[in-house]
C-alpha cells in the first residue's frame, strides 16, 4: 500500500547498542533506492546501510573510489523515503573525510541534513579516531569500519583477508578500541578471521557488525545484490566466501524479460486485456473525416 501510513518509530543509536547488551543479533542490509529500502524494512532488518558499494552494484564502477558525495546524497534520500523504522547509515565516500576533520564534518553533516540519514560510516581505525570524536561531539553518530576497507583497496593490493598475523590482529583490536573510545556506536568488521572478530566483539561495549567475519560478531551485514543474486552480469565469477545467496532474483528477472521480448516480437503482447478501447463509432467517424 502506498501513501501515508502508520509505522513504528525509527530505531535509534541507543536501540542498536541495547541489542548488544541483551544479546540480540543485529540485522543490517544495504539498500540503494526506495523499493529496496521498503523491502528491507518489510523483511525486518534493524539497520540499512547506504553503502558506497553502490558504485559497483548500481553505477557499474570497478571499485568504490569514483563514488561522489552527490551520489550518496541521491541514493540516501531515496532510501530514507522508503524505510521508516530501520536506522539508516550512509557511507562517507572516498576523500570526503580523509583530508581534514572539517571536510568530514561538513560532508557528514550534509548526509544527515540533506540526505536524511541518521548516521554515517567511515573507514579506518586509530588514525580516524579524532575525526570520529569530532563528528560525535557535534551530534553526528558514527559507525566505524576496519579490516578490509574497500576505499584503501590500492594500498591493500586486493580484496584479501586482514588480521591474520599476530601484529595485524593486535592493530585491528587497537583500531576497534580507539573507535569505541572516540564515540562510534558500532564497528563494521570486514573480512577478518572469525576468532579475531569474536575476540574484538567481546572486548567492546558497542556492537560489531560482521561481513566475512564469522558468527561471533554482534550482527551481520550483507550487500543487497549478493544476498539476492540480483544480477550475475556484474558479479565476480567466484563470489566472496562470506556471501550466502538466499534467492536468485537475477535469473527470475532475466527470464521475465526474455519472455516479454519473445511475446512482443511474436505479436502476443499486448492483448486486448492490456489495451484500452473507445466507442466503435468514434473511431469510424475519425476514419471517415480524416481518410
mmCIF file of C-alpha atoms in Angstrom:
data_model
loop_
_atom_site.group_PDB
_atom_site.id
_atom_site.type_symbol
_atom_site.label_atom_id
_atom_site.label_comp_id
_atom_site.label_asym_id
_atom_site.label_seq_id
_atom_site.Cartn_x
_atom_site.Cartn_y
_atom_site.Cartn_z
ATOM 1 C CA UNK A 1 0.000 0.000 0.000
ATOM 2 C CA UNK A 2 1.350 3.402 -0.988
ATOM 3 C CA UNK A 3 0.890 6.787 0.620
ATOM 4 C CA UNK A 4 0.894 7.870 4.289
ATOM 5 C CA UNK A 5 0.614 5.056 6.763
ATOM 6 C CA UNK A 6 1.277 4.322 10.416
ATOM 7 C CA UNK A 7 4.663 2.798 11.187
ATOM 8 C CA UNK A 8 6.649 2.091 14.323
ATOM 9 C CA UNK A 9 9.183 4.744 15.423
ATOM 10 C CA UNK A 10 12.596 4.597 13.769
ATOM 11 C CA UNK A 11 15.320 2.655 15.533
ATOM 12 C CA UNK A 12 17.869 4.780 17.351
ATOM 13 C CA UNK A 13 21.545 4.529 18.187
ATOM 14 C CA UNK A 14 20.564 3.595 21.751
ATOM 15 C CA UNK A 15 18.323 0.799 20.441
ATOM 16 C CA UNK A 16 21.223 -0.726 18.498
ATOM 17 C CA UNK A 17 23.597 -0.554 21.467
ATOM 18 C CA UNK A 18 20.928 -2.050 23.740
ATOM 19 C CA UNK A 19 20.586 -5.014 21.380
ATOM 20 C CA UNK A 20 24.189 -5.972 22.128
ATOM 21 C CA UNK A 21 23.586 -5.687 25.863
ATOM 22 C CA UNK A 22 20.578 -8.001 25.549
ATOM 23 C CA UNK A 23 22.469 -10.466 23.371
ATOM 24 C CA UNK A 24 20.183 -9.875 20.374
ATOM 25 C CA UNK A 25 21.746 -10.222 16.945
ATOM 26 C CA UNK A 26 21.626 -7.102 14.754
ATOM 27 C CA UNK A 27 20.473 -7.461 11.147
ATOM 28 C CA UNK A 28 21.902 -4.958 8.669
ATOM 29 C CA UNK A 29 21.465 -4.915 4.884
ATOM 30 C CA UNK A 30 22.484 -2.489 2.178
ATOM 31 C CA UNK A 31 19.842 -0.687 0.129
ATOM 32 C CA UNK A 32 20.243 1.919 -2.567
ATOM 33 C CA UNK A 33 16.763 3.052 -3.612
ATOM 34 C CA UNK A 34 13.140 3.382 -2.496
ATOM 35 C CA UNK A 35 11.869 -0.118 -3.375
ATOM 36 C CA UNK A 36 14.864 -1.942 -1.917
ATOM 37 C CA UNK A 37 14.530 0.105 1.282
ATOM 38 C CA UNK A 38 10.828 -0.746 1.544
ATOM 39 C CA UNK A 39 11.545 -4.440 1.056
ATOM 40 C CA UNK A 40 14.401 -4.374 3.571
ATOM 41 C CA UNK A 41 12.127 -2.819 6.160
ATOM 42 C CA UNK A 42 9.319 -5.252 5.442
ATOM 43 C CA UNK A 43 11.847 -8.080 5.757
ATOM 44 C CA UNK A 44 12.630 -6.974 9.307
ATOM 45 C CA UNK A 45 16.147 -5.510 9.186
ATOM 46 C CA UNK A 46 17.301 -3.342 12.081
ATOM 47 C CA UNK A 47 19.720 -1.154 10.125
ATOM 48 C CA UNK A 48 20.090 -0.168 6.475
ATOM 49 C CA UNK A 49 23.457 0.773 5.036
ATOM 50 C CA UNK A 50 23.508 3.018 2.001
ATOM 51 C CA UNK A 51 26.927 1.719 1.051
ATOM 52 C CA UNK A 52 29.386 3.229 -1.367
ATOM 53 C CA UNK A 53 29.269 -0.301 -2.784
ATOM 54 C CA UNK A 54 26.570 1.274 -4.949
ATOM 55 C CA UNK A 55 29.481 2.334 -7.130
ATOM 56 C CA UNK A 56 29.904 -1.275 -8.245
ATOM 57 C CA UNK A 57 26.447 -2.819 -7.923
ATOM 58 C CA UNK A 58 24.369 0.154 -9.117
ATOM 59 C CA UNK A 59 26.627 2.523 -11.073
ATOM 60 C CA UNK A 60 28.878 -0.034 -12.766
ATOM 61 C CA UNK A 61 32.291 1.113 -11.491
ATOM 62 C CA UNK A 62 35.009 -1.428 -10.722
ATOM 63 C CA UNK A 63 35.570 -0.073 -7.191
ATOM 64 C CA UNK A 64 34.038 2.313 -4.652
ATOM 65 C CA UNK A 65 36.599 5.045 -5.365
ATOM 66 C CA UNK A 66 34.682 7.000 -8.061
ATOM 67 C CA UNK A 67 31.581 7.415 -5.876
ATOM 68 C CA UNK A 68 30.838 11.050 -5.010
ATOM 69 C CA UNK A 69 29.045 12.753 -2.163
ATOM 70 C CA UNK A 70 26.283 13.732 -4.592
ATOM 71 C CA UNK A 71 25.843 10.047 -5.469
ATOM 72 C CA UNK A 72 25.475 9.184 -1.797
ATOM 73 C CA UNK A 73 23.035 12.031 -1.169
ATOM 74 C CA UNK A 74 20.871 10.994 -4.114
ATOM 75 C CA UNK A 75 20.589 7.373 -3.020
ATOM 76 C CA UNK A 76 20.282 8.171 0.694
ATOM 77 C CA UNK A 77 17.255 10.378 0.079
ATOM 78 C CA UNK A 78 15.523 7.553 -1.768
ATOM 79 C CA UNK A 79 16.294 5.020 0.962
ATOM 80 C CA UNK A 80 15.083 7.324 3.736
ATOM 81 C CA UNK A 81 11.820 7.831 1.866
ATOM 82 C CA UNK A 82 11.404 4.075 1.624
ATOM 83 C CA UNK A 83 12.334 2.891 5.125
ATOM 84 C CA UNK A 84 10.854 4.467 8.241
ATOM 85 C CA UNK A 85 11.853 2.052 11.010
ATOM 86 C CA UNK A 86 15.454 0.870 10.399
ATOM 87 C CA UNK A 87 18.220 3.295 11.282
ATOM 88 C CA UNK A 88 19.779 4.474 8.004
ATOM 89 C CA UNK A 89 23.582 4.670 7.916
ATOM 90 C CA UNK A 90 25.316 6.217 4.902
ATOM 91 C CA UNK A 91 28.915 5.762 3.808
ATOM 92 C CA UNK A 92 31.148 8.791 3.569
ATOM 93 C CA UNK A 93 32.736 8.258 0.133
ATOM 94 C CA UNK A 94 36.439 8.333 -0.681
ATOM 95 C CA UNK A 95 38.210 11.638 0.033
ATOM 96 C CA UNK A 96 35.203 13.317 1.633
ATOM 97 C CA UNK A 97 36.629 12.876 5.152
ATOM 98 C CA UNK A 98 40.297 11.856 4.936
ATOM 99 C CA UNK A 99 41.841 15.255 4.158
ATOM 100 C CA UNK A 100 40.617 17.094 7.245
ATOM 101 C CA UNK A 101 38.225 16.943 10.169
ATOM 102 C CA UNK A 102 36.499 19.996 8.726
ATOM 103 C CA UNK A 103 35.796 18.164 5.467
ATOM 104 C CA UNK A 104 34.417 15.224 7.406
ATOM 105 C CA UNK A 105 32.120 17.398 9.497
ATOM 106 C CA UNK A 106 30.838 19.342 6.504
ATOM 107 C CA UNK A 107 30.171 16.293 4.354
ATOM 108 C CA UNK A 108 28.767 14.095 7.127
ATOM 109 C CA UNK A 109 26.515 16.973 8.105
ATOM 110 C CA UNK A 110 25.136 17.121 4.579
ATOM 111 C CA UNK A 111 24.318 13.401 4.619
ATOM 112 C CA UNK A 112 22.221 13.930 7.763
ATOM 113 C CA UNK A 113 20.779 17.358 6.953
ATOM 114 C CA UNK A 114 20.097 16.937 3.233
ATOM 115 C CA UNK A 115 20.089 13.169 2.846
ATOM 116 C CA UNK A 116 18.081 12.354 5.956
ATOM 117 C CA UNK A 117 20.463 9.651 7.224
ATOM 118 C CA UNK A 118 20.681 9.038 10.962
ATOM 119 C CA UNK A 119 24.384 8.128 10.971
ATOM 120 C CA UNK A 120 27.472 7.913 8.773
ATOM 121 C CA UNK A 121 30.078 5.207 8.321
ATOM 122 C CA UNK A 122 33.752 5.809 7.651
ATOM 123 C CA UNK A 123 36.742 3.551 7.158
ATOM 124 C CA UNK A 124 39.827 3.467 9.375
ATOM 125 C CA UNK A 125 40.783 2.891 12.976
ATOM 126 C CA UNK A 126 43.304 4.654 15.210
ATOM 127 C CA UNK A 127 44.180 7.271 12.600
ATOM 128 C CA UNK A 128 40.494 8.215 12.183
ATOM 129 C CA UNK A 129 39.698 8.356 15.889
ATOM 130 C CA UNK A 130 39.974 12.135 16.169
ATOM 131 C CA UNK A 131 37.640 12.581 13.206
ATOM 132 C CA UNK A 132 35.118 10.237 14.819
ATOM 133 C CA UNK A 133 35.431 12.122 18.092
ATOM 134 C CA UNK A 134 34.728 15.477 16.461
ATOM 135 C CA UNK A 135 31.787 14.152 14.483
ATOM 136 C CA UNK A 136 30.125 12.639 17.533
ATOM 137 C CA UNK A 137 30.779 15.800 19.542
ATOM 138 C CA UNK A 138 28.665 17.821 17.098
ATOM 139 C CA UNK A 139 25.859 15.258 17.090
ATOM 140 C CA UNK A 140 26.707 13.057 14.106
ATOM 141 C CA UNK A 141 26.503 9.349 15.022
ATOM 142 C CA UNK A 142 29.318 7.280 13.514
ATOM 143 C CA UNK A 143 29.792 3.631 12.591
ATOM 144 C CA UNK A 144 33.440 2.639 12.207
ATOM 145 C CA UNK A 145 34.776 0.204 9.611
ATOM 146 C CA UNK A 146 38.000 -1.783 9.955
ATOM 147 C CA UNK A 147 39.584 -4.881 8.464
ATOM 148 C CA UNK A 148 39.178 -4.959 4.703
ATOM 149 C CA UNK A 149 38.469 -1.321 3.875
ATOM 150 C CA UNK A 150 37.444 -1.065 0.196
ATOM 151 C CA UNK A 151 38.438 2.590 -0.144
ATOM 152 C CA UNK A 152 42.036 1.515 0.578
ATOM 153 C CA UNK A 153 41.935 -1.257 -1.999
ATOM 154 C CA UNK A 154 45.012 0.042 -3.828
ATOM 155 C CA UNK A 155 47.029 0.060 -0.608
ATOM 156 C CA UNK A 156 45.767 -3.382 0.383
ATOM 157 C CA UNK A 157 46.558 -4.759 -3.101
ATOM 158 C CA UNK A 158 43.237 -6.505 -3.483
ATOM 159 C CA UNK A 159 40.336 -7.901 -1.529
ATOM 160 C CA UNK A 160 42.255 -10.039 0.962
ATOM 161 C CA UNK A 161 41.595 -11.316 4.467
ATOM 162 C CA UNK A 162 43.057 -8.917 7.039
ATOM 163 C CA UNK A 163 44.432 -9.527 10.536
ATOM 164 C CA UNK A 164 45.895 -12.989 10.092
ATOM 165 C CA UNK A 165 49.248 -12.290 11.743
ATOM 166 C CA UNK A 166 49.596 -11.520 15.476
ATOM 167 C CA UNK A 167 50.784 -7.994 14.683
ATOM 168 C CA UNK A 168 47.944 -7.280 12.274
ATOM 169 C CA UNK A 169 45.400 -8.751 14.682
ATOM 170 C CA UNK A 170 46.667 -6.551 17.504
ATOM 171 C CA UNK A 171 46.403 -3.475 15.281
ATOM 172 C CA UNK A 172 42.791 -4.294 14.485
ATOM 173 C CA UNK A 173 41.948 -4.717 18.172
ATOM 174 C CA UNK A 174 43.583 -1.353 18.869
ATOM 175 C CA UNK A 175 41.608 0.167 15.990
ATOM 176 C CA UNK A 176 38.316 -1.122 17.357
ATOM 177 C CA UNK A 177 39.024 0.138 20.871
ATOM 178 C CA UNK A 178 40.106 3.536 19.543
ATOM 179 C CA UNK A 179 36.848 3.887 17.580
ATOM 180 C CA UNK A 180 34.812 2.986 20.651
ATOM 181 C CA UNK A 181 36.699 5.476 22.808
ATOM 182 C CA UNK A 182 36.189 8.156 20.141
ATOM 183 C CA UNK A 183 32.423 7.714 20.326
ATOM 184 C CA UNK A 184 31.484 5.351 17.475
ATOM 185 C CA UNK A 185 28.304 3.460 18.332
ATOM 186 C CA UNK A 186 29.142 0.392 16.213
ATOM 187 C CA UNK A 187 32.029 -1.034 14.183
ATOM 188 C CA UNK A 188 31.878 -2.997 10.944
ATOM 189 C CA UNK A 189 34.449 -5.818 10.823
ATOM 190 C CA UNK A 190 35.074 -6.861 7.229
ATOM 191 C CA UNK A 191 36.891 -9.972 6.023
ATOM 192 C CA UNK A 192 38.877 -10.853 9.129
ATOM 193 C CA UNK A 193 39.326 -14.270 10.807
ATOM 194 C CA UNK A 194 36.309 -15.363 12.836
ATOM 195 C CA UNK A 195 38.271 -15.945 16.081
ATOM 196 C CA UNK A 196 39.682 -12.411 15.907
ATOM 197 C CA UNK A 197 36.245 -10.906 15.250
ATOM 198 C CA UNK A 198 34.836 -12.818 18.216
ATOM 199 C CA UNK A 199 37.642 -11.542 20.447
ATOM 200 C CA UNK A 200 37.145 -7.931 19.328
ATOM 201 C CA UNK A 201 33.387 -8.241 19.881
ATOM 202 C CA UNK A 202 33.935 -9.498 23.418
ATOM 203 C CA UNK A 203 36.245 -6.584 24.246
ATOM 204 C CA UNK A 204 33.872 -3.841 23.073
ATOM 205 C CA UNK A 205 30.825 -2.322 24.744
ATOM 206 C CA UNK A 206 29.497 -1.245 21.356
ATOM 207 C CA UNK A 207 28.181 -3.701 18.740
ATOM 208 C CA UNK A 208 30.274 -5.208 15.981
ATOM 209 C CA UNK A 209 28.675 -5.899 12.622
ATOM 210 C CA UNK A 210 30.456 -8.517 10.563
ATOM 211 C CA UNK A 211 30.794 -9.117 6.872
ATOM 212 C CA UNK A 212 33.074 -12.053 6.292
ATOM 213 C CA UNK A 213 33.986 -12.040 9.988
ATOM 214 C CA UNK A 214 32.173 -15.083 11.345
ATOM 215 C CA UNK A 215 29.280 -15.673 13.719
ATOM 216 C CA UNK A 216 30.945 -14.153 16.783
ATOM 217 C CA UNK A 217 30.003 -10.599 15.801
ATOM 218 C CA UNK A 218 27.004 -8.872 17.348
ATOM 219 C CA UNK A 219 25.354 -8.518 13.956
ATOM 220 C CA UNK A 220 25.802 -9.123 10.260
ATOM 221 C CA UNK A 221 25.616 -7.009 7.105
ATOM 222 C CA UNK A 222 25.330 -8.178 3.517
ATOM 223 C CA UNK A 223 25.095 -6.434 0.162
ATOM 224 C CA UNK A 224 21.605 -6.418 -1.370
ATOM 225 C CA UNK A 225 22.758 -7.678 -4.767
ATOM 226 C CA UNK A 226 24.839 -10.506 -3.255
ATOM 227 C CA UNK A 227 22.039 -11.674 -0.971
ATOM 228 C CA UNK A 228 19.516 -11.856 -3.805
ATOM 229 C CA UNK A 229 21.857 -12.706 -6.695
ATOM 230 C CA UNK A 230 20.225 -9.687 -8.290
ATOM 231 C CA UNK A 231 22.359 -9.817 -11.435
ATOM 232 C CA UNK A 232 25.268 -12.077 -12.290
ATOM 233 C CA UNK A 233 26.379 -9.788 -15.120
ATOM 234 C CA UNK A 234 28.447 -7.636 -12.788
ATOM 235 C CA UNK A 235 29.162 -10.229 -10.115
ATOM 236 C CA UNK A 236 32.577 -11.889 -9.941
ATOM 237 C CA UNK A 237 32.709 -15.455 -11.199
ATOM 238 C CA UNK A 238 33.629 -16.597 -7.696
ATOM 239 C CA UNK A 239 31.512 -14.898 -5.054
ATOM 240 C CA UNK A 240 33.258 -13.932 -1.806
ATOM 241 C CA UNK A 241 33.255 -16.729 0.745
ATOM 242 C CA UNK A 242 31.142 -14.700 3.163
ATOM 243 C CA UNK A 243 28.226 -14.371 0.719
ATOM 244 C CA UNK A 244 25.153 -16.554 1.024
ATOM 245 C CA UNK A 245 22.641 -16.164 -1.799
ATOM 246 C CA UNK A 246 19.150 -16.506 -0.381
ATOM 247 C CA UNK A 247 17.358 -16.129 -3.731
ATOM 248 C CA UNK A 248 18.205 -15.948 -7.409
ATOM 249 C CA UNK A 249 16.311 -12.811 -8.342
ATOM 250 C CA UNK A 250 18.595 -12.153 -11.291
ATOM 251 C CA UNK A 251 17.604 -15.314 -13.154
ATOM 252 C CA UNK A 252 13.922 -14.732 -12.390
ATOM 253 C CA UNK A 253 14.046 -11.168 -13.734
ATOM 254 C CA UNK A 254 16.070 -12.133 -16.787
ATOM 255 C CA UNK A 255 13.609 -14.906 -17.632
ATOM 256 C CA UNK A 256 10.677 -12.497 -17.351
ATOM 257 C CA UNK A 257 12.365 -10.002 -19.679
ATOM 258 C CA UNK A 258 13.159 -12.721 -22.207
ATOM 259 C CA UNK A 259 9.525 -13.823 -22.191
ATOM 260 C CA UNK A 260 8.390 -10.218 -22.666
ATOM 261 C CA UNK A 261 10.738 -9.765 -25.625
ATOM 262 C CA UNK A 262 9.538 -13.008 -27.208
ATOM 263 C CA UNK A 263 5.869 -12.047 -26.874
ATOM 264 C CA UNK A 264 6.404 -8.555 -28.314
ATOM 265 C CA UNK A 265 8.282 -9.931 -31.322
ATOM 266 C CA UNK A 266 5.676 -12.633 -31.828
ATOM 267 C CA UNK A 267 2.704 -10.265 -31.605
ATOM 268 C CA UNK A 268 1.434 -11.934 -28.438
ATOM 269 C CA UNK A 269 1.705 -8.812 -26.295
ATOM 270 C CA UNK A 270 -0.229 -6.672 -25.749
ATOM 271 C CA UNK A 271 -3.583 -8.426 -25.948
ATOM 272 C CA UNK A 272 -6.999 -6.814 -25.574
ATOM 273 C CA UNK A 273 -6.609 -7.276 -21.822
ATOM 274 C CA UNK A 274 -3.648 -4.867 -21.744
ATOM 275 C CA UNK A 275 -5.200 -2.382 -24.199
ATOM 276 C CA UNK A 276 -7.696 0.478 -23.919
ATOM 277 C CA UNK A 277 -10.789 0.754 -26.120
ATOM 278 C CA UNK A 278 -13.052 3.524 -27.400
ATOM 279 C CA UNK A 279 -16.564 3.562 -28.905
ATOM 280 C CA UNK A 280 -16.585 1.962 -32.349
ATOM 281 C CA UNK A 281 -18.497 4.871 -33.869
ATOM 282 C CA UNK A 282 -15.850 7.330 -32.642
ATOM 283 C CA UNK A 283 -13.006 5.624 -34.475
ATOM 284 C CA UNK A 284 -15.178 5.053 -37.550
ATOM 285 C CA UNK A 285 -16.099 8.737 -37.618
ATOM 286 C CA UNK A 286 -12.436 9.719 -37.382
ATOM 287 C CA UNK A 287 -11.621 7.372 -40.242
ATOM 288 C CA UNK A 288 -14.340 8.934 -42.438
ATOM 289 C CA UNK A 289 -13.345 12.544 -41.731
ATOM 290 C CA UNK A 290 -9.602 12.017 -41.963
ATOM 291 C CA UNK A 291 -9.496 9.366 -44.645
#
